[in-house]
Short mmCIF file of C-alpha atoms in Angstrom, two decimals:
data_model
loop_
_atom_site.label_atom_id
_atom_site.label_comp_id
_atom_site.label_asym_id
_atom_site.label_seq_id
_atom_site.Cartn_x
_atom_site.Cartn_y
_atom_site.Cartn_z
CA MET A 1 0.00 0.00 0.00
CA GLY A 2 1.45 3.35 -1.04
CA THR A 3 0.64 6.86 0.14
CA LEU A 4 -0.02 9.97 -1.91
CA TYR A 5 0.78 13.19 -0.04
CA LEU A 6 -1.09 16.14 -1.56
CA VAL A 7 0.39 19.48 -0.45
CA ARG A 8 -1.17 22.87 -1.04
CA HIS A 9 1.37 25.54 -1.95
CA GLY A 10 2.70 27.92 0.69
CA GLN A 11 1.16 31.32 1.22
CA ALA A 12 1.11 33.23 -2.07
CA SER A 13 0.56 36.95 -2.65
CA PHE A 14 -3.18 37.40 -2.12
CA GLY A 15 -4.36 40.88 -3.11
CA ALA A 16 -1.18 41.66 -5.06
CA ASP A 17 -1.02 42.23 -8.82
CA ASP A 18 0.79 38.87 -9.15
CA TYR A 19 -0.71 36.24 -6.86
CA ASP A 20 1.46 33.48 -8.32
CA GLN A 21 4.45 34.16 -6.10
CA LEU A 22 5.19 32.80 -2.63
CA SER A 23 5.43 35.32 0.16
CA PRO A 24 8.45 35.08 2.48
CA LEU A 25 6.14 33.39 5.00
CA GLY A 26 4.98 30.95 2.33
CA ARG A 27 8.56 29.90 1.70
CA GLN A 28 9.09 29.38 5.43
CA GLN A 29 6.04 27.09 5.50
CA ALA A 30 7.44 24.98 2.66
CA VAL A 31 10.94 24.72 4.14
CA ARG A 32 9.48 23.78 7.52
CA LEU A 33 7.43 20.98 5.92
CA GLY A 34 10.58 19.58 4.33
CA GLU A 35 12.43 19.82 7.64
CA TYR A 36 9.59 18.03 9.43
CA TRP A 37 9.73 15.16 6.96
CA ARG A 38 13.53 14.98 7.10
CA GLU A 39 13.42 14.77 10.90
CA ARG A 40 11.15 11.73 10.57
CA GLY A 41 13.05 9.95 7.82
CA GLN A 42 10.34 10.49 5.20
CA ARG A 43 11.29 9.49 1.67
CA PHE A 44 9.43 9.88 -1.64
CA ASP A 45 9.63 7.67 -4.70
CA ALA A 46 8.07 10.22 -7.07
CA VAL A 47 7.13 13.91 -7.13
CA LEU A 48 4.31 15.50 -9.15
CA LEU A 49 3.36 19.16 -9.30
CA GLY A 50 1.45 21.73 -11.28
CA THR A 51 3.25 24.16 -13.57
CA LEU A 52 2.42 27.37 -11.69
CA ARG A 53 5.26 29.38 -10.15
CA ARG A 54 3.94 28.95 -6.61
CA HIS A 55 3.95 25.18 -7.04
CA GLY A 56 7.59 25.14 -8.11
CA GLN A 57 8.61 27.56 -5.37
CA THR A 58 6.85 25.42 -2.76
CA LEU A 59 8.65 22.32 -3.98
CA GLU A 60 11.95 24.23 -3.86
CA GLY A 61 11.27 25.10 -0.23
CA ILE A 62 10.37 21.51 0.66
CA ALA A 63 13.55 20.31 -1.09
CA GLU A 64 15.61 22.75 0.94
CA GLY A 65 14.35 21.09 4.11
CA LEU A 66 14.34 17.58 2.60
CA PRO A 67 17.24 17.16 0.17
CA GLY A 68 17.36 14.30 -2.30
CA LEU A 69 13.85 14.42 -3.73
CA PRO A 70 13.30 12.70 -7.10
CA ALA A 71 13.15 14.83 -10.23
CA PRO A 72 9.61 16.26 -10.39
CA ILE A 73 7.03 15.54 -13.08
CA ALA A 74 5.09 18.69 -14.04
CA LEU A 75 1.41 18.17 -14.92
CA PRO A 76 -0.71 21.12 -16.12
CA GLY A 77 -3.78 19.20 -14.92
CA LEU A 78 -2.71 20.08 -11.37
CA ASN A 79 -2.92 23.83 -12.00
CA GLU A 80 -5.42 25.99 -10.13
CA TYR A 81 -8.50 27.57 -11.70
CA ASP A 82 -8.37 31.30 -12.50
CA SER A 83 -10.23 32.92 -9.59
CA HIS A 84 -10.27 36.34 -11.27
CA ALA A 85 -11.83 34.92 -14.45
CA LEU A 86 -14.43 33.10 -12.39
CA ILE A 87 -15.44 36.23 -10.48
CA ARG A 88 -15.48 38.37 -13.65
CA ALA A 89 -17.91 35.88 -15.19
CA ILE A 90 -20.56 36.77 -12.58
CA HIS A 91 -19.47 40.25 -11.45
CA THR A 92 -18.39 42.52 -14.28
CA GLU A 93 -17.65 45.59 -12.16
CA PRO A 94 -14.09 45.91 -10.80
CA LEU A 95 -13.74 44.79 -7.21
CA GLN A 96 -12.00 46.77 -4.52
CA LYS A 97 -8.75 45.33 -3.24
CA PRO A 98 -9.76 42.84 -0.48
CA ASP A 99 -7.79 44.60 2.23
CA THR A 100 -10.46 44.57 4.96
CA PRO A 101 -12.20 41.60 6.60
CA GLU A 102 -15.52 42.46 4.94
CA LEU A 103 -14.00 42.87 1.47
CA TYR A 104 -12.09 39.62 1.98
CA ARG A 105 -15.33 37.79 2.86
CA HIS A 106 -17.10 39.42 -0.10
CA HIS A 107 -14.35 38.23 -2.45
CA PHE A 108 -14.70 34.63 -1.33
CA ARG A 109 -18.51 34.70 -1.34
CA LEU A 110 -18.35 35.73 -4.99
CA LEU A 111 -15.72 33.10 -5.71
CA CYS A 112 -17.78 30.30 -4.15
CA ASP A 113 -20.84 31.38 -6.14
CA ALA A 114 -18.81 31.49 -9.35
CA ILE A 115 -17.27 28.06 -8.75
CA ALA A 116 -20.73 26.58 -8.17
CA GLN A 117 -22.01 28.06 -11.45
CA TRP A 118 -18.88 26.87 -13.30
CA MET A 119 -19.29 23.34 -11.93
CA ALA A 120 -22.95 23.36 -13.01
CA GLY A 121 -22.05 24.53 -16.53
CA VAL A 122 -23.91 27.83 -16.12
CA ILE A 123 -20.87 30.01 -16.85
CA SER A 124 -17.79 29.56 -19.06
CA PRO A 125 -15.12 31.92 -17.68
CA GLN A 126 -12.86 33.42 -20.32
CA GLY A 127 -9.62 31.52 -20.85
CA MET A 128 -10.60 28.65 -18.57
CA PRO A 129 -11.41 25.00 -19.28
CA SER A 130 -14.83 23.65 -18.55
CA TRP A 131 -15.35 22.10 -15.13
CA GLU A 132 -15.42 18.67 -16.77
CA ASP A 133 -12.01 19.25 -18.36
CA PHE A 134 -10.56 20.69 -15.13
CA ALA A 135 -11.74 17.66 -13.16
CA ALA A 136 -10.42 15.35 -15.88
CA GLY A 137 -6.94 16.85 -15.44
CA VAL A 138 -7.05 16.02 -11.73
CA ARG A 139 -8.34 12.51 -12.43
CA GLY A 140 -5.50 12.04 -14.89
CA ALA A 141 -2.94 12.83 -12.19
CA LEU A 142 -4.61 10.42 -9.76
CA ASP A 143 -4.74 7.71 -12.41
CA LYS A 144 -1.02 8.18 -13.07
CA VAL A 145 -0.28 7.66 -9.39
CA ARG A 146 -2.44 4.52 -9.22
CA HIS A 147 -1.03 3.01 -12.41
CA ASP A 148 2.63 4.04 -12.14
CA HIS A 149 3.31 4.40 -8.41
CA ALA A 150 1.04 2.04 -6.48
CA GLY A 151 2.90 0.85 -3.40
CA GLN A 152 5.14 3.94 -3.41
CA ASN A 153 5.22 7.21 -1.51
CA VAL A 154 4.35 10.08 -3.85
CA LEU A 155 4.52 13.82 -3.17
CA LEU A 156 2.06 15.99 -5.11
CA VAL A 157 2.27 19.81 -4.88
CA SER A 158 -0.73 21.74 -6.16
CA SER A 159 -3.46 24.18 -5.10
CA GLY A 160 -6.71 24.12 -3.15
CA GLY A 161 -8.91 23.63 -6.20
CA PRO A 162 -7.23 20.49 -7.57
CA ILE A 163 -6.71 19.03 -4.09
CA SER A 164 -10.36 19.49 -3.10
CA THR A 165 -11.37 18.08 -6.50
CA ALA A 166 -9.18 15.04 -5.83
CA VAL A 167 -10.84 14.55 -2.44
CA GLY A 168 -14.24 14.93 -4.10
CA GLU A 169 -13.31 12.29 -6.67
CA VAL A 170 -12.21 9.83 -4.00
CA LEU A 171 -15.18 10.42 -1.69
CA GLY A 172 -17.84 11.15 -4.31
CA THR A 173 -18.83 14.44 -2.67
CA ALA A 174 -21.53 16.79 -3.93
CA PRO A 175 -20.34 20.00 -5.63
CA GLU A 176 -21.18 22.19 -2.64
CA VAL A 177 -19.09 19.94 -0.39
CA THR A 178 -16.14 20.08 -2.79
CA ILE A 179 -16.34 23.89 -2.74
CA ALA A 180 -16.51 23.96 1.05
CA LEU A 181 -13.44 21.70 1.28
CA ASN A 182 -11.62 23.95 -1.17
CA MET A 183 -12.17 27.03 0.97
CA ARG A 184 -10.77 25.31 4.07
CA ILE A 185 -7.43 24.02 2.80
CA ARG A 186 -4.61 25.85 4.55
CA ASN A 187 -1.26 26.86 3.08
CA SER A 188 1.27 23.99 3.04
CA ALA A 189 -1.39 21.64 4.46
CA VAL A 190 -1.00 17.92 3.82
CA THR A 191 -3.79 15.59 2.67
CA GLU A 192 -3.03 11.86 2.42
CA PHE A 193 -4.54 9.13 0.24
CA SER A 194 -3.70 5.46 0.60
CA VAL A 195 -3.09 4.03 -2.87
CA ASN A 196 -3.32 0.62 -4.50
CA PRO A 197 -3.77 -0.20 -8.20
CA LYS A 198 -7.56 -0.41 -7.86
CA ARG A 199 -8.47 2.61 -5.76
CA MET A 200 -7.52 5.43 -3.43
CA MET A 201 -8.85 6.10 0.07
CA LEU A 202 -8.68 9.29 2.11
CA GLN A 203 -6.42 8.95 5.16
CA THR A 204 -6.05 12.56 6.36
CA PHE A 205 -7.26 15.97 5.20
CA ASN A 206 -5.80 19.48 5.57
CA THR A 207 -3.30 18.66 8.31
CA LEU A 208 -0.37 20.82 9.48
CA PRO A 209 1.80 18.43 11.50
CA HIS A 210 4.90 20.50 10.71
CA LEU A 211 3.34 23.59 12.34
CA ASN A 212 1.83 21.95 15.44
CA GLU A 213 4.46 23.22 17.85
CA ALA A 214 3.90 26.57 19.54
CA GLN A 215 6.91 28.25 17.93
CA HIS A 216 5.42 27.63 14.47
CA ALA A 217 1.87 28.84 15.20
CA GLY A 218 2.53 32.14 13.43
CA LEU A 219 3.13 30.27 10.16
CA ILE A 220 -0.48 29.06 9.84
CA THR A 221 -2.34 30.87 7.03
CA HIS A 222 -5.27 30.21 4.71
CA ALA A 223 -4.72 32.34 1.59
#
């Protein structure tokens, strides 16, 4: 029985012109995760990740704390949806920068509504795949793990959308549950699937074992 470790990227640059860039704190989260695994003798037989910059930077941080990782395999099917395109599809007026708690909540209310409409096929955000194609990219990555790496330990670095989609695929969750899971995945959090050639099973979801100690509490973030 192998284990697939799905890791959400470290904190990116929410509210900035370029979100796809780890913050200094996000890099600390990634390095700490690698250190945690190194301290426990964790080893990986394969590494998969999306092609976004924050995915690569997160893997670089993990590798700093855990040297000797296998050469990664980049899969565009593990890339995140475009949150700005989703929101623009239902809210054409420019949004204020989400720099207050209320504006932050408003941003994510709109995003959840847009994701639900995208999943239902009601909207087709510009430049984005359909929900069916997005989910197929995630399924393709899971199938690769089952077929090529059953019985091995595999590290997968991605984003909240693909990870929650993967959980939804394994558990057969309703769309609204998948969205709710998506909104709860924390930066650098680890979700584990047990893997054999026939199926995957959820073992843990959205855990932060590397940040459990009091001195790391300030590294816990959500966006």
